[in-house]
Amino acid sequence: MFRSDTARAGFKGACSESMSLALSTLIYEWRRYMAAVVALAFSGLLVLAFAGMFMGMGKSFTATIDRSGADVMILAPGATQLFGGPSGVPRRLIPIIYQHPEVEVVDYIDLSGGRFESMDQAALRAPGATPPQGQRSESVMVTSIVTQPGNPTIPVDYSEALVEALRQPDAVVLDETALTRLGVQLGDEAIYNGHRVRVVGVTRGYANFMQPGMVMSRDTLRRYGEAYNGSRVGPLMVRLRDPARAEVVVAQLNAGANGQYRAWTRAELSAANEASMFEEGIIVVMLGFSVFLGGLIGIAITWQTLRGAILANIKEFASLRALGVGMGSLRRIIVELSFWVGIVGIGASFLLTWLISLLAGMFGLPMAFPLPMCLAVSALLLIIALLSGFLSLGMLQQSQPADLLR
Amino acid sequence: MSTSASGKHGTPAIEATGLVKRFKTGRTYIEVLKGMNFDATHGDLTMVMGPSGSGKSTLIAALSGLLKPDEGRVDILDVDDLWKKSSGRIDRFRLDHCGFIFQGFNLFPALTALQQVKIVLKYQGLSPAEQDRRARVALEEVGLGHRMNQRPAELSGGEKQRVAIARCLAKSPQLIFADEPTSALDGENGQVVIRLLRRAAVEHGAAVICVTHDPRLEAWADRVIKMEDGYILSDEKRVPDPNPAPLAH
Ligand SMILES: Nc1ncnc2c1ncn2[C@@H]1O[C@H](COP(=O)(O)OP(=O)(O)O)[C@@H](O)[C@H]1O
Ligand SMILES: [Mg+2]
């Protein structure tokens, strides 16, 4: 008789005496269920990685809002997001907003964009260099900040030294993720829309995949002739004396808006921006496709695994049937088994996704996993597992106790 | 007609009349039970013997509510005409009253001996404490008190069959159906098993119906029914050998 006391000994502690048949079987015969768990893990990874990447992109998109020094932002009345669509307001609103007693500073967003060309730095420093030629050319999006202390356009995580560096003419700041793409390093000179600029600072956490972002002072932007000078400006950024009063002030401002503008708290606007990402058709299609594909693969493999597992224990089930245990009870065992497979699959899926996000983080690709998204994916995996369980219930019909009598 | 459910020695437990069972093979039917009558008594170890293919297994499947016969009726304990009942009622009847021992042991690989026995008691609706108590008593009774926490992979064939017997005895069934319970075992283990079945009949008053083609088991029987080709060939009561010769293999 085959014995493997040592191999089994480890399970003794793991399977408590009162554990259910389904759970004991899953733990004891875990190898059999590996395929299903791995399939579920990859289904979850597929969805989580896609959604996490989009959420991460959204986060870096809204980073300028989330980390701006503004407590309140003021957009055109119909605008539902900061970028994309007309969100600017008339310049004459600025003094109107200042009338609110709790408002400290009002400024506005001023964006620009253009061509960014790196230069051969060695040739640049060589004595008697000829006027340098642009090398690599990329388009960049420019955000401008007003470098006065306490101005709401300055991101809260900008150090004093970084702001000071931006006060120099022609100074620009890039995110670390844009450096390779733009072919420059800290301290390099480059050409932006024909102007010589110098990279004076590098930020972290402002990745943007669509287009590298660049920051310069409003003064520099103005000297390049790219700043607002007409009667309209970008969305207003408002700093309050007491940031905790943002919601109250927003309500008061909106009450007196007369349809000329709409005030948002920073959090509100950030959420709206994030949500607007999911109104993008392509993202919904890709997410929907990953859910569909993940679901299909998950169900197919989990179903087959559970079928195999039932078949492997069919005689044992038949002997329970002979002893009078009804079909309903056996079905419950299978559904419980699929439930536990789902739970383990969810765990494996998050583990895998966590590893992938670590890897992505190393390449400067931020991923974000908000709790509602994680809950939704967990629910999806559990549904996949339970569905597979229900699909494999038919196998139990093969547990004919009369077959044990031969 | 009704049979008593008292479980008292000597009272009838099963009466079956006119059992017919046909199986379809290809385009023709083979008749496996050809109008069989059968009865069994509480406290008796009734041995059903006959060559392979004579219909022994089919007979006990029909008697125990596992396989519906094409004709005939089965009155069992206080149930008149078992096969008139719904399949749910028949399941419930087996859960309450029947124990089975098969040639294979059919134990879940993941469960310890104690868990194998308890799981059936759980479905009978016993409290966890009562499940535990009864399971331990049953395992002690089959001599496995020291192997309760072992899984099938750690048990010998004889021990596995004893777990299966404990699983069956823990329910205190009034009817025990055993189909070739010793044929996968060596002589020594076979003897342990047949002795346990005999004890279930004598001490618990169960009606034990044991199918076998092993003539050496005859010595333990109170009654031997010989079958051939779907008929009863002979039916004799006998006094069990108090000291039967050991089953050597
Ligand atoms: N499900 C079935 N389908 C077809 N033939 C069967 C089936 N079950 C049993 N038989 C046939 O019925 C006959 C009697 O079988 P069985 O009752 O198992 O005999 P025994 O147990 O005495 O060896 C055999 O010839 C067998 O092939
Ligand atoms: Mg047989």
XYZ file of C-alpha atoms and ligand atoms in Angstrom:
683
model
C 0.000 0.000 0.000
C 1.230 3.411 -0.914
C 2.013 5.633 2.033
C 3.457 9.101 2.065
C 3.233 10.136 5.681
C 5.782 12.884 5.384
C 4.186 14.485 2.335
C 0.770 14.508 3.945
C 1.912 15.469 7.397
C 1.953 19.142 6.504
C -1.735 19.122 5.695
C -2.775 17.798 9.046
C -2.357 21.132 10.690
C -3.929 22.957 7.749
C -7.150 20.975 7.536
C -8.964 21.424 10.778
C -11.245 18.646 11.843
C -14.396 20.681 11.441
C -13.496 22.007 7.996
C -16.025 21.341 5.277
C -15.534 18.633 2.678
C -15.189 21.266 -0.062
C -12.498 23.252 1.706
C -10.597 20.165 2.878
C -10.623 18.829 -0.678
C -9.393 22.132 -2.101
C -6.501 22.292 0.363
C -5.576 18.621 0.181
C -5.794 18.323 -3.592
C -4.618 21.870 -4.345
C -2.600 20.683 -7.319
C -5.784 19.632 -9.048
C -7.227 23.122 -8.623
C -4.085 24.996 -9.601
C -5.234 25.401 -13.212
C -8.476 27.033 -12.129
C -6.773 29.291 -9.625
C -4.166 30.355 -12.174
C -6.861 30.951 -14.791
C -8.833 33.093 -12.378
C -5.677 34.927 -11.358
C -4.916 35.785 -14.965
C -8.504 36.765 -15.715
C -8.335 39.116 -12.769
C -4.908 40.356 -13.808
C -6.126 41.067 -17.318
C -8.951 43.240 -16.062
C -7.058 44.771 -13.154
C -4.004 45.597 -15.233
C -6.065 47.308 -17.920
C -8.256 49.166 -15.476
C -5.298 49.936 -13.215
C -3.362 51.354 -16.133
C -6.269 53.548 -17.186
C -6.823 54.625 -13.613
C -3.114 55.355 -13.322
C -3.248 57.392 -16.516
C -6.270 59.194 -15.156
C -4.449 59.835 -11.909
C -1.474 61.341 -13.669
C -3.885 63.354 -15.758
C -5.534 64.694 -12.653
C -2.261 64.980 -10.751
C -2.153 68.656 -11.663
C -5.549 69.066 -10.003
C -5.023 66.731 -7.041
C -1.763 68.389 -6.093
C -2.546 71.945 -7.072
C -2.545 74.619 -4.437
C -6.115 75.552 -5.341
C -8.904 74.698 -2.915
C -11.591 75.722 -5.374
C -11.622 75.787 -9.165
C -13.946 77.747 -11.340
C -14.892 76.477 -14.773
C -17.215 77.509 -17.537
C -20.795 76.561 -16.590
C -21.138 73.567 -18.925
C -17.641 72.138 -18.429
C -17.439 68.813 -16.629
C -13.720 68.295 -16.779
C -10.592 70.376 -16.687
C -9.137 69.481 -20.046
C -10.928 68.718 -23.238
C -13.854 70.914 -24.065
C -14.142 74.597 -23.345
C -13.563 75.146 -19.658
C -12.155 78.707 -19.590
C -13.953 81.728 -18.190
C -13.999 85.492 -18.867
C -11.170 87.437 -17.245
C -13.629 89.805 -15.587
C -14.688 86.973 -13.246
C -11.420 87.297 -11.323
C -12.369 90.466 -9.407
C -15.870 89.061 -8.830
C -14.459 85.964 -7.134
C -12.111 88.110 -5.068
C -15.196 89.750 -3.551
C -15.909 86.609 -1.537
C -14.438 87.314 1.901
C -12.887 83.861 2.320
C -10.953 83.981 -0.942
C -7.255 84.699 -0.583
C -5.720 84.408 -4.059
C -7.283 83.907 -7.492
C -5.271 82.910 -10.516
C -5.963 80.835 -13.604
C -4.689 77.858 -15.528
C -2.684 78.785 -18.561
C -1.679 75.921 -20.803
C 0.286 75.881 -23.954
C 2.125 73.406 -26.084
C 4.528 73.022 -28.934
C 7.615 71.340 -30.264
C 10.421 70.315 -28.000
C 13.819 69.541 -29.515
C 16.787 68.169 -27.670
C 20.283 69.289 -28.569
C 23.739 67.749 -28.709
C 25.012 68.988 -25.358
C 28.697 68.223 -26.123
C 28.617 70.253 -29.318
C 26.891 73.013 -27.401
C 29.719 73.316 -24.868
C 32.530 73.088 -27.441
C 34.275 76.435 -27.875
C 33.180 78.358 -30.907
C 30.171 76.163 -31.484
C 27.981 76.866 -34.429
C 24.297 77.587 -33.643
C 23.090 74.194 -32.438
C 20.705 72.057 -34.389
C 17.635 70.447 -32.868
C 17.901 66.680 -32.692
C 14.896 64.734 -31.536
C 11.580 66.507 -31.897
C 8.526 65.788 -29.742
C 5.417 67.726 -28.993
C 4.920 68.704 -25.341
C 2.094 70.118 -23.261
C 3.078 73.151 -21.212
C 1.618 74.133 -17.864
C 2.586 77.485 -16.447
C 2.809 78.431 -12.801
C 2.872 81.836 -11.184
C 5.940 81.751 -8.992
C 4.742 84.172 -6.327
C 4.723 82.403 -2.940
C 1.294 81.084 -2.055
C -0.026 81.169 -5.604
C -2.628 78.406 -6.222
C -1.040 77.446 -9.553
C 1.987 76.011 -7.705
C 1.597 72.278 -7.008
C 1.754 71.549 -3.299
C 4.610 69.083 -3.716
C 6.880 71.604 -5.444
C 9.801 72.460 -3.207
C 10.799 76.053 -2.537
C 14.008 75.384 -4.454
C 12.128 74.114 -7.490
C 9.910 77.195 -7.595
C 12.985 79.378 -7.165
C 14.668 77.599 -10.085
C 11.594 78.238 -12.239
C 11.875 81.951 -11.587
C 14.920 82.041 -13.890
C 14.056 82.980 -17.439
C 13.809 80.057 -19.893
C 13.739 77.557 -17.038
C 11.580 74.445 -17.512
C 10.731 71.430 -15.358
C 10.021 67.955 -16.745
C 8.708 64.754 -15.190
C 11.244 61.973 -14.837
C 9.167 59.781 -17.159
C 9.511 62.309 -19.989
C 13.309 62.565 -19.937
C 14.097 59.533 -22.091
C 11.338 60.305 -24.501
C 12.516 63.865 -24.943
C 16.195 62.890 -24.937
C 17.297 65.318 -22.235
C 18.674 65.275 -18.701
C 18.639 67.634 -15.749
C 20.698 70.715 -16.647
C 20.454 70.191 -20.418
C 19.514 72.884 -22.815
C 16.883 72.322 -25.472
C 14.666 74.176 -27.902
C 10.975 74.807 -27.271
C 9.045 76.453 -30.085
C 12.291 78.043 -31.223
C 13.312 79.294 -27.780
C 16.335 78.041 -25.874
C 15.160 76.486 -22.611
C 17.057 74.823 -19.766
C 15.859 71.851 -17.730
C 16.222 73.131 -14.157
C 14.215 70.511 -12.336
C 12.769 67.016 -12.586
C 9.504 66.006 -10.946
C 8.153 62.595 -10.024
C 4.567 61.375 -10.330
C 3.428 63.588 -13.189
C 3.668 60.941 -15.892
C 1.595 61.485 -18.979
C 1.420 58.919 -21.747
C -0.387 60.890 -24.356
C 2.095 63.707 -24.405
C 5.032 64.623 -22.154
C 4.226 67.539 -19.887
C 6.497 70.514 -19.215
C 6.212 73.265 -16.618
C 7.527 76.824 -16.881
C 6.785 80.100 -15.150
C 3.964 82.313 -16.348
C 6.561 85.009 -17.038
C 8.501 82.767 -19.358
C 5.299 81.726 -21.110
C 4.391 85.365 -21.541
C 7.824 86.202 -22.999
C 7.284 83.471 -25.560
C 3.990 85.156 -26.423
C 1.949 82.087 -25.508
C 0.093 83.400 -22.433
C -3.557 84.499 -22.360
C -3.841 88.182 -23.068
C -7.436 88.559 -24.229
C -10.679 88.780 -22.335
C -10.791 85.038 -21.628
C -8.534 83.000 -19.378
C -8.325 79.337 -18.353
C -10.205 77.852 -15.395
C -9.691 79.879 -12.240
C -7.676 78.489 -9.349
C -8.740 79.850 -6.007
C -6.909 79.643 -2.733
C -9.015 80.045 0.412
C -7.990 81.376 3.784
C -9.297 78.133 5.284
C -9.109 75.133 2.918
C -11.501 73.177 5.148
C -14.277 75.604 4.165
C -14.013 74.691 0.466
C -17.404 72.997 0.222
C -19.208 75.879 1.910
C -17.504 78.477 -0.243
C -18.224 76.490 -3.415
C -21.898 76.364 -2.482
C -21.966 80.106 -1.823
C -20.117 80.919 -5.045
C -22.424 78.701 -7.086
C -25.464 80.284 -5.464
C -24.328 83.639 -6.826
C -23.024 82.363 -10.174
C -26.030 83.377 -12.254
C -25.036 80.809 -14.848
C -21.737 82.553 -15.527
C -19.537 79.853 -14.059
C -19.489 76.807 -11.871
C -17.262 76.404 -8.823
C -15.865 72.998 -7.875
C -13.905 71.758 -4.903
C -10.636 70.180 -5.884
C -11.812 66.696 -4.898
C -15.054 67.091 -6.825
C -13.271 68.127 -9.977
C -10.705 65.377 -9.654
C -13.465 62.785 -9.393
C -15.277 64.282 -12.382
C -12.093 64.180 -14.413
C -11.486 60.578 -13.501
C -15.049 59.650 -14.372
C -14.807 61.438 -17.703
C -11.990 59.044 -18.623
C -14.497 56.260 -18.644
C -16.691 58.161 -21.016
C -13.927 57.705 -23.558
C -15.271 55.082 -25.929
C -11.973 53.322 -26.508
C -11.303 52.806 -22.802
C -14.743 51.363 -22.221
C -14.336 49.091 -25.231
C -10.924 47.877 -24.077
C -12.132 47.344 -20.538
C -15.254 45.603 -21.731
C -13.167 43.403 -23.975
C -10.790 42.479 -21.160
C -13.727 41.628 -18.901
C -15.245 39.505 -21.651
C -12.007 37.744 -22.531
C -10.997 37.280 -18.894
C -14.451 35.971 -18.071
C -14.458 33.561 -20.992
C -11.025 32.119 -20.231
C -11.774 32.006 -16.518
C -15.054 30.179 -16.953
C -13.738 27.729 -19.534
C -10.750 26.632 -17.470
C -12.427 26.734 -14.066
C -15.367 24.785 -15.421
C -13.145 22.086 -16.893
C -11.103 21.899 -13.707
C -14.188 21.498 -11.552
C -15.584 18.865 -13.923
C -12.344 16.927 -13.633
C -12.392 17.269 -9.870
C -15.959 15.993 -9.616
C -15.178 13.123 -11.936
C -12.153 12.179 -9.825
C -14.377 11.906 -6.752
C -17.433 10.538 -8.500
C -17.384 7.213 -6.642
C -17.116 8.938 -3.304
C -20.064 11.130 -4.199
C -21.959 8.049 -5.337
C -21.306 6.342 -2.018
C -22.706 9.380 -0.200
C -25.754 9.174 -2.460
C -26.133 5.500 -1.583
C -26.037 6.366 2.097
C -28.918 8.726 1.459
C -27.246 12.110 1.004
C -29.455 13.906 -1.526
C -28.411 15.433 -4.825
C -29.108 18.910 -3.444
C -26.514 18.428 -0.726
C -23.933 17.254 -3.248
C -24.672 20.292 -5.409
C -24.062 22.521 -2.427
C -20.686 20.861 -1.912
C -19.723 21.673 -5.513
C -20.957 25.249 -5.298
C -19.049 25.707 -2.060
C -15.965 24.241 -3.711
C -16.260 26.698 -6.590
C -16.737 29.509 -4.076
C -13.446 28.649 -2.374
C -11.693 28.302 -5.727
C -12.962 31.808 -6.463
C -11.670 33.162 -3.156
C -8.223 31.660 -3.713
C -8.306 32.943 -7.306
C -9.034 36.468 -6.075
C -6.093 36.272 -3.696
C -3.791 35.001 -6.448
C -5.069 37.656 -8.801
C -4.266 40.501 -6.425
C -0.865 39.042 -5.675
C -0.068 38.832 -9.379
C -1.387 42.311 -10.066
C 0.620 43.709 -7.194
C 3.792 42.203 -8.661
C 2.981 43.594 -12.089
C 2.312 47.043 -10.660
C 5.682 46.933 -8.873
C 7.264 46.133 -12.208
C 5.293 48.886 -13.937
C 6.307 51.318 -11.201
C 9.946 50.613 -11.953
C 9.356 51.797 -15.508
C 7.570 54.896 -14.327
C 4.176 53.599 -15.439
C 1.860 54.435 -12.600
C -1.092 52.144 -11.917
C -3.916 52.905 -9.549
C -6.280 50.448 -7.890
C -9.127 52.236 -6.150
C -11.129 50.077 -3.747
C -14.404 50.053 -5.743
C -12.508 48.738 -8.758
C -10.868 45.993 -6.688
C -14.245 45.032 -5.245
C -15.775 44.914 -8.706
C -13.009 42.653 -10.020
C -13.322 40.412 -6.937
C -17.033 40.132 -7.576
C -16.344 39.333 -11.219
C -13.948 36.516 -10.292
C -16.358 35.115 -7.736
C -19.131 35.139 -10.324
C -16.839 33.380 -12.813
C -16.009 30.703 -10.232
C -19.611 30.194 -9.131
C -20.816 30.101 -12.724
C -18.222 27.435 -13.487
C -19.467 25.557 -10.446
C -23.054 25.729 -11.648
C -22.013 24.619 -15.133
C -20.230 21.569 -13.744
C -23.149 20.467 -11.563
C -24.340 18.274 -14.415
C -21.365 16.003 -13.818
C -22.925 14.918 -10.543
C -25.581 13.058 -12.515
C -22.841 10.550 -13.238
C -22.648 9.651 -9.556
C -24.983 6.691 -9.842
C -24.789 4.718 -6.613
C -26.086 1.641 -8.411
C -22.834 1.682 -10.405
C -20.968 0.949 -7.190
C -22.843 -2.350 -7.044
C -21.283 -4.492 -9.696
C -48.494 -6.269 3.588
C -46.242 -4.640 6.119
C -43.007 -5.527 7.792
C -41.909 -4.518 11.227
C -39.356 -1.817 11.840
C -38.633 -2.850 15.390
C -35.260 -4.296 14.530
C -36.060 -7.182 16.850
C -34.291 -10.394 16.085
C -36.278 -12.689 13.922
C -38.775 -10.116 12.668
C -38.978 -9.579 8.910
C -37.073 -6.600 7.532
C -37.510 -6.960 3.777
C -40.034 -8.754 1.656
C -39.717 -8.478 -2.072
C -41.920 -10.238 -4.595
C -41.794 -10.735 -8.320
C -38.744 -8.589 -8.975
C -37.932 -8.282 -12.657
C -35.087 -6.201 -14.024
C -34.065 -5.986 -17.652
C -31.103 -4.177 -19.156
C -30.949 -3.008 -22.714
C -27.842 -4.155 -24.509
C -27.733 -3.019 -28.072
C -31.099 -3.894 -29.615
C -32.000 -6.700 -27.219
C -32.924 -6.831 -23.568
C -31.317 -9.154 -21.092
C -33.396 -10.119 -18.129
C -31.164 -10.069 -15.053
C -33.839 -10.661 -12.393
C -36.527 -13.052 -13.555
C -39.361 -12.616 -11.078
C -37.439 -13.042 -7.867
C -38.898 -13.287 -4.406
C -36.687 -12.381 -1.502
C -36.953 -11.775 2.200
C -34.560 -10.995 5.011
C -34.856 -10.919 8.782
C -33.520 -8.659 11.498
C -30.554 -10.110 13.323
C -29.626 -12.387 10.440
C -26.561 -12.299 8.271
C -28.123 -13.307 4.977
C -25.592 -14.339 2.386
C -26.465 -14.077 -1.303
C -24.129 -16.235 -3.344
C -23.768 -17.141 -6.946
C -21.472 -16.920 -9.921
C -20.469 -13.631 -11.413
C -23.191 -12.138 -13.574
C -26.016 -14.009 -11.854
C -27.737 -10.764 -10.783
C -26.689 -10.496 -7.116
C -25.712 -6.835 -7.276
C -28.795 -5.974 -9.274
C -30.897 -7.665 -6.621
C -29.569 -5.648 -3.707
C -29.716 -2.432 -5.780
C -33.408 -3.101 -6.284
C -33.948 -4.026 -2.611
C -32.168 -0.954 -1.260
C -33.774 1.695 -3.401
C -30.823 2.327 -5.676
C -32.131 0.807 -8.917
C -35.790 0.652 -9.804
C -36.933 -2.793 -10.891
C -39.165 -3.088 -13.955
C -41.688 -5.201 -12.092
C -42.372 -6.372 -8.570
C -42.544 -4.675 -5.217
C -40.305 -4.183 -2.210
C -41.763 -3.850 1.281
C -39.047 -2.765 3.590
C -39.227 -1.940 7.324
C -42.503 -0.047 7.684
C -42.543 1.191 4.087
C -45.011 -0.489 1.769
C -43.880 -0.695 -1.838
C -40.697 1.354 -1.639
C -40.623 1.999 -5.378
C -43.932 3.847 -5.282
C -42.247 6.597 -3.245
C -40.643 9.708 -4.671
C -36.901 9.634 -5.189
C -36.517 12.216 -2.406
C -38.409 9.953 -0.004
C -36.300 6.975 -1.053
C -33.100 9.015 -0.439
C -34.423 9.943 2.981
C -35.261 6.312 3.703
C -31.719 5.253 2.872
C -30.293 8.096 4.950
C -32.324 6.993 7.964
C -32.083 3.231 7.709
C -29.558 1.861 5.218
C -25.856 1.223 5.360
C -23.785 0.173 2.350
C -20.447 -1.502 2.011
C -19.005 -1.826 -1.458
C -16.131 -3.710 -2.928
C -14.299 -0.401 -3.338
C -13.938 1.772 -0.300
C -15.018 5.072 -1.844
C -13.432 7.309 0.749
C -12.710 10.995 0.066
C -8.926 11.385 -0.220
C -9.000 14.709 1.626
C -10.829 13.536 4.734
C -9.502 11.781 7.817
C -11.159 8.577 9.009
C -13.079 10.558 11.599
C -14.290 13.100 9.020
C -15.395 10.329 6.620
C -17.670 8.934 9.292
C -18.907 12.280 10.526
C -19.934 13.643 7.148
C -22.834 11.207 6.785
C -23.967 11.878 10.352
C -23.908 15.579 9.561
C -26.377 15.020 6.728
C -28.551 13.037 9.124
C -28.874 16.289 11.034
C -27.020 15.311 14.188
C -25.359 17.975 16.311
C -21.575 18.298 15.881
C -21.004 16.878 19.369
C -23.216 13.885 18.634
C -21.543 13.401 15.235
C -18.200 13.312 16.945
C -19.288 10.966 19.693
C -20.937 8.472 17.366
C -18.091 8.574 14.853
C -15.543 7.831 17.542
C -17.619 4.949 18.919
C -17.987 3.463 15.432
C -14.272 3.766 14.692
C -13.424 2.197 18.053
C -15.828 -0.612 17.248
C -14.007 -1.438 14.012
C -10.670 -1.260 15.828
C -9.472 2.012 14.342
C -9.431 4.076 17.525
C -5.769 4.804 16.948
C -6.117 5.713 13.249
C -8.921 8.282 13.417
C -6.883 11.178 12.058
C -5.376 9.281 9.148
C -6.375 9.929 5.552
C -7.050 7.089 3.071
C -3.556 7.405 1.584
C -2.136 6.498 4.985
C -4.419 3.506 5.556
C -4.104 -0.069 4.324
C -6.865 -1.645 2.250
C -8.260 -3.469 5.268
C -8.242 -0.305 7.334
C -10.001 1.594 4.569
C -12.735 -0.998 4.404
C -13.084 -0.747 8.163
C -13.506 3.026 7.857
C -16.234 2.366 5.286
C -17.871 -0.050 7.720
C -17.613 2.488 10.543
C -19.219 5.074 8.248
C -22.040 2.615 7.704
C -22.392 1.458 11.337
C -22.288 4.961 12.837
C -25.768 5.562 11.449
C -27.036 2.522 13.418
C -28.770 1.290 10.274
C -31.452 -1.361 10.479
C -30.451 -2.590 7.040
C -26.932 -3.211 5.835
C -26.177 -4.053 2.236
C -22.709 -5.335 1.496
C -21.635 -6.154 -2.058
C -18.496 -8.271 -2.217
C -17.068 -6.498 0.839
C -14.065 -8.799 1.129
C -13.059 -9.408 -2.456
C -10.478 -6.584 -2.525
C -8.961 -7.769 0.736
C -6.606 -10.514 1.836
C -7.897 -13.376 3.981
C -7.060 -11.840 7.301
C -8.681 -8.481 6.568
C -11.626 -10.210 4.935
C -12.180 -12.102 8.147
C -12.157 -8.894 10.193
C -14.762 -7.420 7.851
C -17.127 -10.397 7.878
C -16.850 -10.597 11.646
C -17.877 -6.920 11.924
C -20.883 -7.559 9.664
C -21.842 -10.538 11.753
C -21.601 -8.414 14.895
C -23.850 -5.745 13.366
C -26.506 -8.434 12.867
C -26.140 -10.166 16.203
C -25.532 -7.210 18.496
C -27.441 -4.431 16.744
C -30.214 -6.533 15.244
C -29.611 -5.210 11.760
C -30.696 -7.201 8.732
C -27.387 -7.729 6.960
C -27.527 -8.776 3.316
C -24.107 -9.714 2.093
C -23.423 -10.558 -1.527
C -20.385 -12.630 -2.289
C -19.069 -15.296 -4.560
C -16.542 -16.379 -1.971
C -17.711 -19.792 -0.609
C -15.534 -19.486 2.497
C -17.778 -16.726 3.900
C -20.672 -19.171 4.086
C -19.544 -20.337 7.534
C -20.573 -16.994 9.122
C -24.058 -16.874 7.619
C -27.419 -17.492 9.266
C -28.912 -18.077 5.884
C -27.468 -18.737 2.460
C -29.352 -17.901 -0.724
C -27.814 -19.241 -3.897
C -28.615 -17.465 -7.150
C -28.042 -18.346 -10.707
C -29.055 -16.460 -13.808
C -31.716 -14.338 -12.125
C -33.333 -17.169 -10.168
C -32.980 -18.457 -6.641
C -31.383 -21.854 -6.773
C -31.513 -22.702 -3.088
C -32.332 -21.005 0.200
C -31.167 -22.616 3.401
C -31.049 -21.534 6.987
C -28.012 -22.676 8.850
C -26.441 -22.271 12.229
C -23.357 -20.128 11.926
C -20.108 -21.805 12.723
C -19.028 -20.546 16.152
C -15.408 -20.997 15.198
C -15.064 -20.827 11.447
C -11.885 -21.745 9.694
C -9.688 -18.736 8.935
C -9.893 -17.282 5.460
C -6.541 -17.991 3.926
C -5.662 -16.493 0.602
N -26.341 -1.013 -16.050
C -26.301 -2.164 -16.746
N -26.481 -2.165 -18.062
C -26.446 -3.301 -18.772
N -26.225 -4.502 -18.230
C -26.026 -4.595 -16.902
C -26.043 -3.420 -16.089
N -25.823 -3.799 -14.805
C -25.680 -5.147 -14.824
N -25.793 -5.620 -16.069
C -25.718 -7.017 -16.458
O -26.566 -7.736 -15.614
C -25.983 -8.983 -15.299
C -25.980 -9.185 -13.809
O -25.150 -8.206 -13.209
P -24.868 -8.145 -11.673
O -26.163 -7.972 -10.963
O -23.866 -7.103 -11.436
O -24.278 -9.583 -11.373
P -23.406 -10.069 -10.157
O -23.363 -9.011 -9.142
O -24.088 -11.312 -9.697
O -22.054 -10.372 -10.704
C -24.605 -9.002 -15.903
O -24.651 -9.782 -17.080
C -24.323 -7.582 -16.232
O -23.553 -7.490 -17.396
Mg -21.752 -8.010 -8.370
